[in-house]
Amino acid sequence: MKLEKSCGAVMFRERDGERLYLILHSTQGHWTLCKGHVEAGETEHETAVREIREETGLSAEFIHGFRQVITYSPFPGVMKDVVFFLARANGWAVACQPEEVADARFLPFDEALAALTHASDREVLQAAHVFLAER
């Protein structure tokens, strides 16, 4: 069994008292959260920072205490862990990485939740939303 690992973040901003979450429309056709493969020598946070910058052009401020892991099999014989952190985006202007991201949107929680393609991403977004509400 081959093991893979990716890291990313649930990204958000607040405007007029409303929290908006960043979701990405992959060039493969699905709506997802910001994430990508760990490169040699990187920590989980370093991977998340790099992927945020590469996929969105944004920098972010991480919210301590949130870490969610999803595990799934993307292909036969492969198991993948994806580690998600929580981060406040430093800016609104998203510069999509054209090779991987076709579109990106900051949406209110309910709209972001409905737009995400995979149930596992919806579970991570829900956990992040509850975590922020309880802070």
mmCIF file of N, CA and C in Angstrom:
data_model
loop_
_atom_site.group_PDB
_atom_site.id
_atom_site.type_symbol
_atom_site.label_atom_id
_atom_site.label_comp_id
_atom_site.label_asym_id
_atom_site.label_seq_id
_atom_site.Cartn_x
_atom_site.Cartn_y
_atom_site.Cartn_z
ATOM 1 N N MET A 1 0.846 -1.187 0.000
ATOM 2 C CA MET A 1 0.000 0.000 0.000
ATOM 3 C C MET A 1 0.890 1.249 0.000
ATOM 4 N N LYS A 2 0.676 2.124 -0.940
ATOM 5 C CA LYS A 2 1.406 3.380 -1.017
ATOM 6 C C LYS A 2 0.694 4.420 -0.157
ATOM 7 N N LEU A 3 1.485 5.192 0.619
ATOM 8 C CA LEU A 3 0.933 6.233 1.476
ATOM 9 C C LEU A 3 1.284 7.607 0.910
ATOM 10 N N GLU A 4 0.301 8.507 0.877
ATOM 11 C CA GLU A 4 0.512 9.883 0.431
ATOM 12 C C GLU A 4 0.016 10.826 1.512
ATOM 13 N N LYS A 5 0.536 12.062 1.475
ATOM 14 C CA LYS A 5 0.103 13.057 2.453
ATOM 15 C C LYS A 5 0.010 14.424 1.785
ATOM 16 N N SER A 6 -1.070 15.121 2.089
ATOM 17 C CA SER A 6 -1.263 16.494 1.643
ATOM 18 C C SER A 6 -1.631 17.340 2.852
ATOM 19 N N CYS A 7 -1.426 18.647 2.730
ATOM 20 C CA CYS A 7 -1.805 19.569 3.789
ATOM 21 C C CYS A 7 -2.410 20.816 3.161
ATOM 22 N N GLY A 8 -3.285 21.461 3.912
ATOM 23 C CA GLY A 8 -3.920 22.684 3.434
ATOM 24 C C GLY A 8 -4.632 23.380 4.569
ATOM 25 N N ALA A 9 -5.601 24.211 4.202
ATOM 26 C CA ALA A 9 -6.300 24.977 5.229
ATOM 27 C C ALA A 9 -7.705 25.346 4.794
ATOM 28 N N VAL A 10 -8.571 25.444 5.795
ATOM 29 C CA VAL A 10 -9.854 26.095 5.624
ATOM 30 C C VAL A 10 -9.540 27.580 5.765
ATOM 31 N N MET A 11 -9.745 28.317 4.686
ATOM 32 C CA MET A 11 -9.422 29.748 4.665
ATOM 33 C C MET A 11 -10.707 30.561 4.834
ATOM 34 N N PHE A 12 -10.606 31.663 5.577
ATOM 35 C CA PHE A 12 -11.783 32.509 5.763
ATOM 36 C C PHE A 12 -11.379 33.976 5.865
ATOM 37 N N ARG A 13 -12.359 34.841 5.699
ATOM 38 C CA ARG A 13 -12.260 36.289 5.925
ATOM 39 C C ARG A 13 -13.584 36.716 6.535
ATOM 40 N N GLU A 14 -13.595 37.892 7.133
ATOM 41 C CA GLU A 14 -14.844 38.425 7.676
ATOM 42 C C GLU A 14 -15.114 39.782 7.044
ATOM 43 N N ARG A 15 -16.392 39.988 6.683
ATOM 44 C CA ARG A 15 -16.805 41.264 6.101
ATOM 45 C C ARG A 15 -18.185 41.593 6.657
ATOM 46 N N ASP A 16 -18.307 42.799 7.219
ATOM 47 C CA ASP A 16 -19.578 43.261 7.783
ATOM 48 C C ASP A 16 -20.159 42.259 8.776
ATOM 49 N N GLY A 17 -19.297 41.672 9.598
ATOM 50 C CA GLY A 17 -19.741 40.746 10.624
ATOM 51 C C GLY A 17 -20.055 39.349 10.128
ATOM 52 N N GLU A 18 -19.861 39.091 8.837
ATOM 53 C CA GLU A 18 -20.139 37.764 8.291
ATOM 54 C C GLU A 18 -18.831 37.064 7.931
ATOM 55 N N ARG A 19 -18.723 35.801 8.297
ATOM 56 C CA ARG A 19 -17.547 35.012 7.961
ATOM 57 C C ARG A 19 -17.752 34.380 6.586
ATOM 58 N N LEU A 20 -16.758 34.547 5.727
ATOM 59 C CA LEU A 20 -16.796 33.987 4.378
ATOM 60 C C LEU A 20 -15.646 33.003 4.227
ATOM 61 N N TYR A 21 -15.934 31.852 3.629
ATOM 62 C CA TYR A 21 -14.938 30.794 3.476
ATOM 63 C C TYR A 21 -14.501 30.691 2.014
ATOM 64 N N LEU A 22 -13.218 30.451 1.821
ATOM 65 C CA LEU A 22 -12.663 30.344 0.477
ATOM 66 C C LEU A 22 -12.760 28.904 -0.012
ATOM 67 N N ILE A 23 -13.417 28.741 -1.160
ATOM 68 C CA ILE A 23 -13.446 27.432 -1.803
ATOM 69 C C ILE A 23 -12.881 27.590 -3.207
ATOM 70 N N LEU A 24 -12.276 26.517 -3.687
ATOM 71 C CA LEU A 24 -11.588 26.539 -4.978
ATOM 72 C C LEU A 24 -12.268 25.587 -5.950
ATOM 73 N N HIS A 25 -12.400 26.030 -7.200
ATOM 74 C CA HIS A 25 -12.924 25.176 -8.260
ATOM 75 C C HIS A 25 -11.725 24.612 -9.010
ATOM 76 N N SER A 26 -11.472 23.345 -8.797
ATOM 77 C CA SER A 26 -10.331 22.671 -9.400
ATOM 78 C C SER A 26 -10.491 22.601 -10.915
ATOM 79 N N THR A 27 -9.371 22.600 -11.621
ATOM 80 C CA THR A 27 -9.411 22.419 -13.071
ATOM 81 C C THR A 27 -9.914 21.022 -13.421
ATOM 82 N N GLN A 28 -9.977 20.128 -12.434
ATOM 83 C CA GLN A 28 -10.531 18.784 -12.639
ATOM 84 C C GLN A 28 -12.046 18.770 -12.491
ATOM 85 N N GLY A 29 -12.630 19.928 -12.106
ATOM 86 C CA GLY A 29 -14.079 20.059 -12.082
ATOM 87 C C GLY A 29 -14.762 20.008 -10.732
ATOM 88 N N HIS A 30 -14.037 19.791 -9.650
ATOM 89 C CA HIS A 30 -14.687 19.732 -8.342
ATOM 90 C C HIS A 30 -14.372 20.978 -7.512
ATOM 91 N N TRP A 31 -15.272 21.279 -6.567
ATOM 92 C CA TRP A 31 -15.071 22.371 -5.611
ATOM 93 C C TRP A 31 -14.445 21.784 -4.363
ATOM 94 N N THR A 32 -13.410 22.434 -3.869
ATOM 95 C CA THR A 32 -12.611 21.866 -2.788
ATOM 96 C C THR A 32 -12.035 22.963 -1.901
ATOM 97 N N LEU A 33 -11.294 22.535 -0.892
ATOM 98 C CA LEU A 33 -10.540 23.436 -0.024
ATOM 99 C C LEU A 33 -9.099 23.481 -0.511
ATOM 100 N N CYS A 34 -8.370 24.472 -0.089
ATOM 101 C CA CYS A 34 -6.971 24.646 -0.502
ATOM 102 C C CYS A 34 -6.094 23.574 0.145
ATOM 103 N N LYS A 35 -5.389 22.807 -0.709
ATOM 104 C CA LYS A 35 -4.516 21.744 -0.183
ATOM 105 C C LYS A 35 -3.595 21.246 -1.285
ATOM 106 N N GLY A 36 -2.526 20.543 -0.871
ATOM 107 C CA GLY A 36 -1.612 19.965 -1.848
ATOM 108 C C GLY A 36 -0.599 19.051 -1.195
ATOM 109 N N HIS A 37 0.146 18.362 -2.025
ATOM 110 C CA HIS A 37 1.107 17.348 -1.576
ATOM 111 C C HIS A 37 2.263 17.947 -0.767
ATOM 112 N N VAL A 38 2.674 17.204 0.250
ATOM 113 C CA VAL A 38 3.853 17.552 1.046
ATOM 114 C C VAL A 38 5.088 17.279 0.194
ATOM 115 N N GLU A 39 5.986 18.253 0.158
ATOM 116 C CA GLU A 39 7.260 18.073 -0.544
ATOM 117 C C GLU A 39 8.341 17.671 0.460
ATOM 118 N N ALA A 40 9.392 17.035 -0.022
ATOM 119 C CA ALA A 40 10.463 16.522 0.828
ATOM 120 C C ALA A 40 10.990 17.610 1.765
ATOM 121 N N GLY A 41 11.069 17.267 3.048
ATOM 122 C CA GLY A 41 11.642 18.162 4.043
ATOM 123 C C GLY A 41 10.675 19.187 4.616
ATOM 124 N N GLU A 42 9.444 19.252 4.112
ATOM 125 C CA GLU A 42 8.490 20.240 4.612
ATOM 126 C C GLU A 42 7.750 19.732 5.847
ATOM 127 N N THR A 43 7.426 20.663 6.738
ATOM 128 C CA THR A 43 6.507 20.355 7.827
ATOM 129 C C THR A 43 5.090 20.496 7.281
ATOM 130 N N GLU A 44 4.118 20.064 8.060
ATOM 131 C CA GLU A 44 2.719 20.204 7.644
ATOM 132 C C GLU A 44 2.357 21.670 7.424
ATOM 133 N N HIS A 45 2.757 22.532 8.370
ATOM 134 C CA HIS A 45 2.449 23.966 8.227
ATOM 135 C C HIS A 45 3.151 24.569 7.010
ATOM 136 N N GLU A 46 4.387 24.200 6.777
ATOM 137 C CA GLU A 46 5.106 24.724 5.614
ATOM 138 C C GLU A 46 4.402 24.338 4.322
ATOM 139 N N THR A 47 3.911 23.106 4.260
ATOM 140 C CA THR A 47 3.164 22.676 3.075
ATOM 141 C C THR A 47 1.900 23.507 2.914
ATOM 142 N N ALA A 48 1.161 23.702 3.999
ATOM 143 C CA ALA A 48 -0.076 24.487 3.923
ATOM 144 C C ALA A 48 0.202 25.911 3.463
ATOM 145 N N VAL A 49 1.240 26.543 4.011
ATOM 146 C CA VAL A 49 1.605 27.913 3.622
ATOM 147 C C VAL A 49 1.948 27.960 2.130
ATOM 148 N N ARG A 50 2.755 27.019 1.671
ATOM 149 C CA ARG A 50 3.162 26.990 0.262
ATOM 150 C C ARG A 50 1.959 26.769 -0.652
ATOM 151 N N GLU A 51 1.102 25.823 -0.300
ATOM 152 C CA GLU A 51 -0.062 25.530 -1.138
ATOM 153 C C GLU A 51 -1.022 26.713 -1.197
ATOM 154 N N ILE A 52 -1.225 27.386 -0.068
ATOM 155 C CA ILE A 52 -2.076 28.583 -0.057
ATOM 156 C C ILE A 52 -1.502 29.622 -1.017
ATOM 157 N N ARG A 53 -0.212 29.865 -0.913
ATOM 158 C CA ARG A 53 0.441 30.860 -1.775
ATOM 159 C C ARG A 53 0.367 30.449 -3.247
ATOM 160 N N GLU A 54 0.692 29.175 -3.544
ATOM 161 C CA GLU A 54 0.695 28.715 -4.935
ATOM 162 C C GLU A 54 -0.700 28.723 -5.554
ATOM 163 N N GLU A 55 -1.695 28.223 -4.830
ATOM 164 C CA GLU A 55 -3.026 28.061 -5.403
ATOM 165 C C GLU A 55 -3.840 29.342 -5.411
ATOM 166 N N THR A 56 -3.561 30.265 -4.466
ATOM 167 C CA THR A 56 -4.412 31.457 -4.333
ATOM 168 C C THR A 56 -3.663 32.785 -4.408
ATOM 169 N N GLY A 57 -2.344 32.748 -4.232
ATOM 170 C CA GLY A 57 -1.578 33.986 -4.171
ATOM 171 C C GLY A 57 -1.709 34.714 -2.847
ATOM 172 N N LEU A 58 -2.416 34.126 -1.895
ATOM 173 C CA LEU A 58 -2.659 34.766 -0.603
ATOM 174 C C LEU A 58 -1.656 34.302 0.450
ATOM 175 N N SER A 59 -1.469 35.138 1.462
ATOM 176 C CA SER A 59 -0.796 34.704 2.680
ATOM 177 C C SER A 59 -1.894 34.537 3.725
ATOM 178 N N ALA A 60 -1.558 33.929 4.848
ATOM 179 C CA ALA A 60 -2.592 33.630 5.830
ATOM 180 C C ALA A 60 -2.041 33.645 7.243
ATOM 181 N N GLU A 61 -2.937 33.895 8.165
ATOM 182 C CA GLU A 61 -2.633 33.844 9.601
ATOM 183 C C GLU A 61 -3.339 32.613 10.167
ATOM 184 N N PHE A 62 -2.575 31.648 10.655
ATOM 185 C CA PHE A 62 -3.156 30.401 11.152
ATOM 186 C C PHE A 62 -3.801 30.614 12.512
ATOM 187 N N ILE A 63 -4.930 29.951 12.712
ATOM 188 C CA ILE A 63 -5.649 29.974 13.983
ATOM 189 C C ILE A 63 -5.225 28.720 14.744
ATOM 190 N N HIS A 64 -4.562 28.904 15.855
ATOM 191 C CA HIS A 64 -4.008 27.770 16.606
ATOM 192 C C HIS A 64 -5.111 26.910 17.214
ATOM 193 N N GLY A 65 -4.852 25.612 17.275
ATOM 194 C CA GLY A 65 -5.756 24.679 17.937
ATOM 195 C C GLY A 65 -6.650 23.890 17.006
ATOM 196 N N PHE A 66 -6.623 24.197 15.715
ATOM 197 C CA PHE A 66 -7.458 23.453 14.763
ATOM 198 C C PHE A 66 -6.564 22.621 13.859
ATOM 199 N N ARG A 67 -6.835 21.324 13.830
ATOM 200 C CA ARG A 67 -6.140 20.391 12.936
ATOM 201 C C ARG A 67 -7.066 19.214 12.698
ATOM 202 N N GLN A 68 -7.479 19.025 11.474
ATOM 203 C CA GLN A 68 -8.362 17.922 11.102
ATOM 204 C C GLN A 68 -7.657 17.075 10.050
ATOM 205 N N VAL A 69 -7.806 15.767 10.147
ATOM 206 C CA VAL A 69 -7.203 14.860 9.173
ATOM 207 C C VAL A 69 -8.303 14.015 8.543
ATOM 208 N N ILE A 70 -8.291 13.959 7.221
ATOM 209 C CA ILE A 70 -9.170 13.031 6.519
ATOM 210 C C ILE A 70 -8.284 11.998 5.826
ATOM 211 N N THR A 71 -8.779 10.786 5.747
ATOM 212 C CA THR A 71 -8.035 9.693 5.111
ATOM 213 C C THR A 71 -8.951 9.042 4.089
ATOM 214 N N TYR A 72 -8.414 8.820 2.906
ATOM 215 C CA TYR A 72 -9.197 8.163 1.862
ATOM 216 C C TYR A 72 -8.255 7.498 0.867
ATOM 217 N N SER A 73 -8.842 6.712 -0.022
ATOM 218 C CA SER A 73 -8.073 6.033 -1.057
ATOM 219 C C SER A 73 -8.410 6.659 -2.410
ATOM 220 N N PRO A 74 -7.494 7.508 -2.952
ATOM 221 C CA PRO A 74 -7.772 8.147 -4.234
ATOM 222 C C PRO A 74 -7.679 7.188 -5.412
ATOM 223 N N PHE A 75 -6.913 6.130 -5.237
ATOM 224 C CA PHE A 75 -6.716 5.116 -6.272
ATOM 225 C C PHE A 75 -6.501 3.774 -5.583
ATOM 226 N N PRO A 76 -6.765 2.662 -6.275
ATOM 227 C CA PRO A 76 -6.474 1.348 -5.681
ATOM 228 C C PRO A 76 -5.000 1.251 -5.276
ATOM 229 N N GLY A 77 -4.763 0.745 -4.069
ATOM 230 C CA GLY A 77 -3.405 0.575 -3.570
ATOM 231 C C GLY A 77 -2.777 1.827 -2.994
ATOM 232 N N VAL A 78 -3.561 2.924 -2.875
ATOM 233 C CA VAL A 78 -3.043 4.188 -2.347
ATOM 234 C C VAL A 78 -3.951 4.664 -1.215
ATOM 235 N N MET A 79 -3.345 5.020 -0.085
ATOM 236 C CA MET A 79 -4.071 5.656 1.019
ATOM 237 C C MET A 79 -3.484 7.040 1.204
ATOM 238 N N LYS A 80 -4.349 8.004 1.414
ATOM 239 C CA LYS A 80 -3.910 9.393 1.508
ATOM 240 C C LYS A 80 -4.474 10.045 2.754
ATOM 241 N N ASP A 81 -3.595 10.726 3.500
ATOM 242 C CA ASP A 81 -3.998 11.592 4.609
ATOM 243 C C ASP A 81 -3.944 13.028 4.119
ATOM 244 N N VAL A 82 -4.982 13.796 4.448
ATOM 245 C CA VAL A 82 -4.976 15.229 4.167
ATOM 246 C C VAL A 82 -5.180 15.945 5.495
ATOM 247 N N VAL A 83 -4.207 16.778 5.860
ATOM 248 C CA VAL A 83 -4.231 17.532 7.108
ATOM 249 C C VAL A 83 -4.698 18.946 6.805
ATOM 250 N N PHE A 84 -5.754 19.376 7.495
ATOM 251 C CA PHE A 84 -6.276 20.728 7.309
ATOM 252 C C PHE A 84 -6.066 21.548 8.571
ATOM 253 N N PHE A 85 -5.598 22.755 8.358
ATOM 254 C CA PHE A 85 -5.509 23.755 9.410
ATOM 255 C C PHE A 85 -6.590 24.799 9.147
ATOM 256 N N LEU A 86 -6.631 25.817 9.970
ATOM 257 C CA LEU A 86 -7.598 26.908 9.838
ATOM 258 C C LEU A 86 -6.807 28.198 9.743
ATOM 259 N N ALA A 87 -7.159 29.052 8.767
ATOM 260 C CA ALA A 87 -6.360 30.255 8.554
ATOM 261 C C ALA A 87 -7.209 31.414 8.056
ATOM 262 N N ARG A 88 -6.904 32.588 8.587
ATOM 263 C CA ARG A 88 -7.524 33.829 8.112
ATOM 264 C C ARG A 88 -6.703 34.340 6.943
ATOM 265 N N ALA A 89 -7.345 34.508 5.795
ATOM 266 C CA ALA A 89 -6.661 35.006 4.599
ATOM 267 C C ALA A 89 -6.300 36.470 4.786
ATOM 268 N N ASN A 90 -5.105 36.830 4.373
ATOM 269 C CA ASN A 90 -4.652 38.223 4.425
ATOM 270 C C ASN A 90 -4.889 38.851 3.056
ATOM 271 N N GLY A 91 -6.148 39.172 2.793
ATOM 272 C CA GLY A 91 -6.505 39.795 1.526
ATOM 273 C C GLY A 91 -7.700 39.121 0.887
ATOM 274 N N TRP A 92 -8.242 39.821 -0.109
ATOM 275 C CA TRP A 92 -9.426 39.325 -0.837
ATOM 276 C C TRP A 92 -9.089 38.925 -2.267
ATOM 277 N N ALA A 93 -8.037 39.494 -2.823
ATOM 278 C CA ALA A 93 -7.721 39.296 -4.239
ATOM 279 C C ALA A 93 -7.011 37.964 -4.439
ATOM 280 N N VAL A 94 -7.733 37.000 -4.959
ATOM 281 C CA VAL A 94 -7.191 35.670 -5.189
ATOM 282 C C VAL A 94 -6.599 35.603 -6.594
ATOM 283 N N ALA A 95 -5.370 35.098 -6.673
ATOM 284 C CA ALA A 95 -4.705 34.868 -7.961
ATOM 285 C C ALA A 95 -4.624 33.360 -8.151
ATOM 286 N N CYS A 96 -5.576 32.800 -8.887
ATOM 287 C CA CYS A 96 -5.661 31.350 -9.067
ATOM 288 C C CYS A 96 -4.467 30.805 -9.841
ATOM 289 N N GLN A 97 -3.946 29.678 -9.368
ATOM 290 C CA GLN A 97 -2.896 28.947 -10.070
ATOM 291 C C GLN A 97 -3.558 28.254 -11.267
ATOM 292 N N PRO A 98 -3.314 28.724 -12.509
ATOM 293 C CA PRO A 98 -4.095 28.248 -13.658
ATOM 294 C C PRO A 98 -3.986 26.750 -13.935
ATOM 295 N N GLU A 99 -2.895 26.125 -13.540
ATOM 296 C CA GLU A 99 -2.744 24.684 -13.769
ATOM 297 C C GLU A 99 -3.678 23.852 -12.885
ATOM 298 N N GLU A 100 -4.079 24.411 -11.739
ATOM 299 C CA GLU A 100 -4.849 23.628 -10.772
ATOM 300 C C GLU A 100 -6.179 24.240 -10.368
ATOM 301 N N VAL A 101 -6.293 25.579 -10.437
ATOM 302 C CA VAL A 101 -7.481 26.249 -9.909
ATOM 303 C C VAL A 101 -8.136 27.090 -11.004
ATOM 304 N N ALA A 102 -9.394 26.736 -11.327
ATOM 305 C CA ALA A 102 -10.135 27.457 -12.362
ATOM 306 C C ALA A 102 -10.846 28.691 -11.803
ATOM 307 N N ASP A 103 -11.238 28.639 -10.531
ATOM 308 C CA ASP A 103 -11.982 29.735 -9.912
ATOM 309 C C ASP A 103 -11.839 29.612 -8.399
ATOM 310 N N ALA A 104 -12.032 30.712 -7.708
ATOM 311 C CA ALA A 104 -11.999 30.723 -6.245
ATOM 312 C C ALA A 104 -13.009 31.749 -5.763
ATOM 313 N N ARG A 105 -13.711 31.405 -4.703
ATOM 314 C CA ARG A 105 -14.750 32.299 -4.189
ATOM 315 C C ARG A 105 -14.775 32.287 -2.670
ATOM 316 N N PHE A 106 -14.963 33.466 -2.090
ATOM 317 C CA PHE A 106 -15.262 33.587 -0.667
ATOM 318 C C PHE A 106 -16.785 33.555 -0.549
ATOM 319 N N LEU A 107 -17.319 32.563 0.168
ATOM 320 C CA LEU A 107 -18.765 32.395 0.284
ATOM 321 C C LEU A 107 -19.173 32.273 1.749
ATOM 322 N N PRO A 108 -20.418 32.675 2.068
ATOM 323 C CA PRO A 108 -20.935 32.411 3.406
ATOM 324 C C PRO A 108 -20.948 30.903 3.666
ATOM 325 N N PHE A 109 -20.943 30.531 4.938
ATOM 326 C CA PHE A 109 -20.829 29.127 5.331
ATOM 327 C C PHE A 109 -21.794 28.219 4.574
ATOM 328 N N ASP A 110 -23.086 28.516 4.585
ATOM 329 C CA ASP A 110 -24.067 27.622 3.966
ATOM 330 C C ASP A 110 -23.817 27.441 2.476
ATOM 331 N N GLU A 111 -23.442 28.514 1.791
ATOM 332 C CA GLU A 111 -23.170 28.429 0.354
ATOM 333 C C GLU A 111 -21.883 27.643 0.083
ATOM 334 N N ALA A 112 -20.861 27.885 0.892
ATOM 335 C CA ALA A 112 -19.604 27.152 0.731
ATOM 336 C C ALA A 112 -19.830 25.668 0.988
ATOM 337 N N LEU A 113 -20.583 25.353 2.030
ATOM 338 C CA LEU A 113 -20.864 23.961 2.374
ATOM 339 C C LEU A 113 -21.601 23.264 1.232
ATOM 340 N N ALA A 114 -22.597 23.929 0.675
ATOM 341 C CA ALA A 114 -23.378 23.341 -0.416
ATOM 342 C C ALA A 114 -22.542 23.173 -1.690
ATOM 343 N N ALA A 115 -21.575 24.047 -1.898
ATOM 344 C CA ALA A 115 -20.783 24.013 -3.133
ATOM 345 C C ALA A 115 -19.702 22.941 -3.122
ATOM 346 N N LEU A 116 -19.183 22.588 -1.953
ATOM 347 C CA LEU A 116 -18.096 21.612 -1.893
ATOM 348 C C LEU A 116 -18.541 20.262 -2.445
ATOM 349 N N THR A 117 -17.716 19.662 -3.268
ATOM 350 C CA THR A 117 -18.048 18.415 -3.949
ATOM 351 C C THR A 117 -18.014 17.206 -3.021
ATOM 352 N N HIS A 118 -16.993 17.105 -2.191
ATOM 353 C CA HIS A 118 -16.761 15.895 -1.394
ATOM 354 C C HIS A 118 -17.270 16.043 0.044
ATOM 355 N N ALA A 119 -17.902 14.996 0.536
ATOM 356 C CA ALA A 119 -18.429 14.984 1.906
ATOM 357 C C ALA A 119 -17.327 15.234 2.927
ATOM 358 N N SER A 120 -16.133 14.711 2.694
ATOM 359 C CA SER A 120 -15.042 14.896 3.649
ATOM 360 C C SER A 120 -14.656 16.371 3.764
ATOM 361 N N ASP A 121 -14.665 17.107 2.655
ATOM 362 C CA ASP A 121 -14.389 18.547 2.717
ATOM 363 C C ASP A 121 -15.497 19.275 3.472
ATOM 364 N N ARG A 122 -16.744 18.845 3.272
ATOM 365 C CA ARG A 122 -17.856 19.465 3.999
ATOM 366 C C ARG A 122 -17.714 19.230 5.495
ATOM 367 N N GLU A 123 -17.276 18.027 5.893
ATOM 368 C CA GLU A 123 -17.081 17.736 7.316
ATOM 369 C C GLU A 123 -15.989 18.619 7.919
ATOM 370 N N VAL A 124 -14.909 18.839 7.185
ATOM 371 C CA VAL A 124 -13.817 19.689 7.668
ATOM 372 C C VAL A 124 -14.305 21.133 7.793
ATOM 373 N N LEU A 125 -15.040 21.616 6.788
ATOM 374 C CA LEU A 125 -15.569 22.984 6.850
ATOM 375 C C LEU A 125 -16.514 23.140 8.037
ATOM 376 N N GLN A 126 -17.378 22.159 8.255
ATOM 377 C CA GLN A 126 -18.290 22.223 9.403
ATOM 378 C C GLN A 126 -17.513 22.273 10.713
ATOM 379 N N ALA A 127 -16.476 21.463 10.843
ATOM 380 C CA ALA A 127 -15.668 21.450 12.065
ATOM 381 C C ALA A 127 -14.990 22.795 12.280
ATOM 382 N N ALA A 128 -14.493 23.399 11.204
ATOM 383 C CA ALA A 128 -13.838 24.708 11.311
ATOM 384 C C ALA A 128 -14.836 25.779 11.713
ATOM 385 N N HIS A 129 -16.024 25.716 11.141
ATOM 386 C CA HIS A 129 -17.073 26.694 11.457
ATOM 387 C C HIS A 129 -17.468 26.613 12.924
ATOM 388 N N VAL A 130 -17.621 25.410 13.443
ATOM 389 C CA VAL A 130 -17.962 25.214 14.864
ATOM 390 C C VAL A 130 -16.800 25.690 15.737
ATOM 391 N N PHE A 131 -15.584 25.356 15.357
ATOM 392 C CA PHE A 131 -14.408 25.776 16.119
ATOM 393 C C PHE A 131 -14.367 27.299 16.252
ATOM 394 N N LEU A 132 -14.599 28.009 15.165
ATOM 395 C CA LEU A 132 -14.584 29.474 15.202
ATOM 396 C C LEU A 132 -15.740 30.034 16.027
ATOM 397 N N ALA A 133 -16.895 29.405 15.933
ATOM 398 C CA ALA A 133 -18.066 29.870 16.686
ATOM 399 C C ALA A 133 -17.864 29.726 18.194
ATOM 400 N N GLU A 134 -17.081 28.722 18.586
ATOM 401 C CA GLU A 134 -16.867 28.452 20.011
ATOM 402 C C GLU A 134 -15.702 29.237 20.605
ATOM 403 N N ARG A 135 -15.003 29.996 19.783
ATOM 404 C CA ARG A 135 -13.835 30.754 20.274
ATOM 405 C C ARG A 135 -14.271 32.003 20.993
#
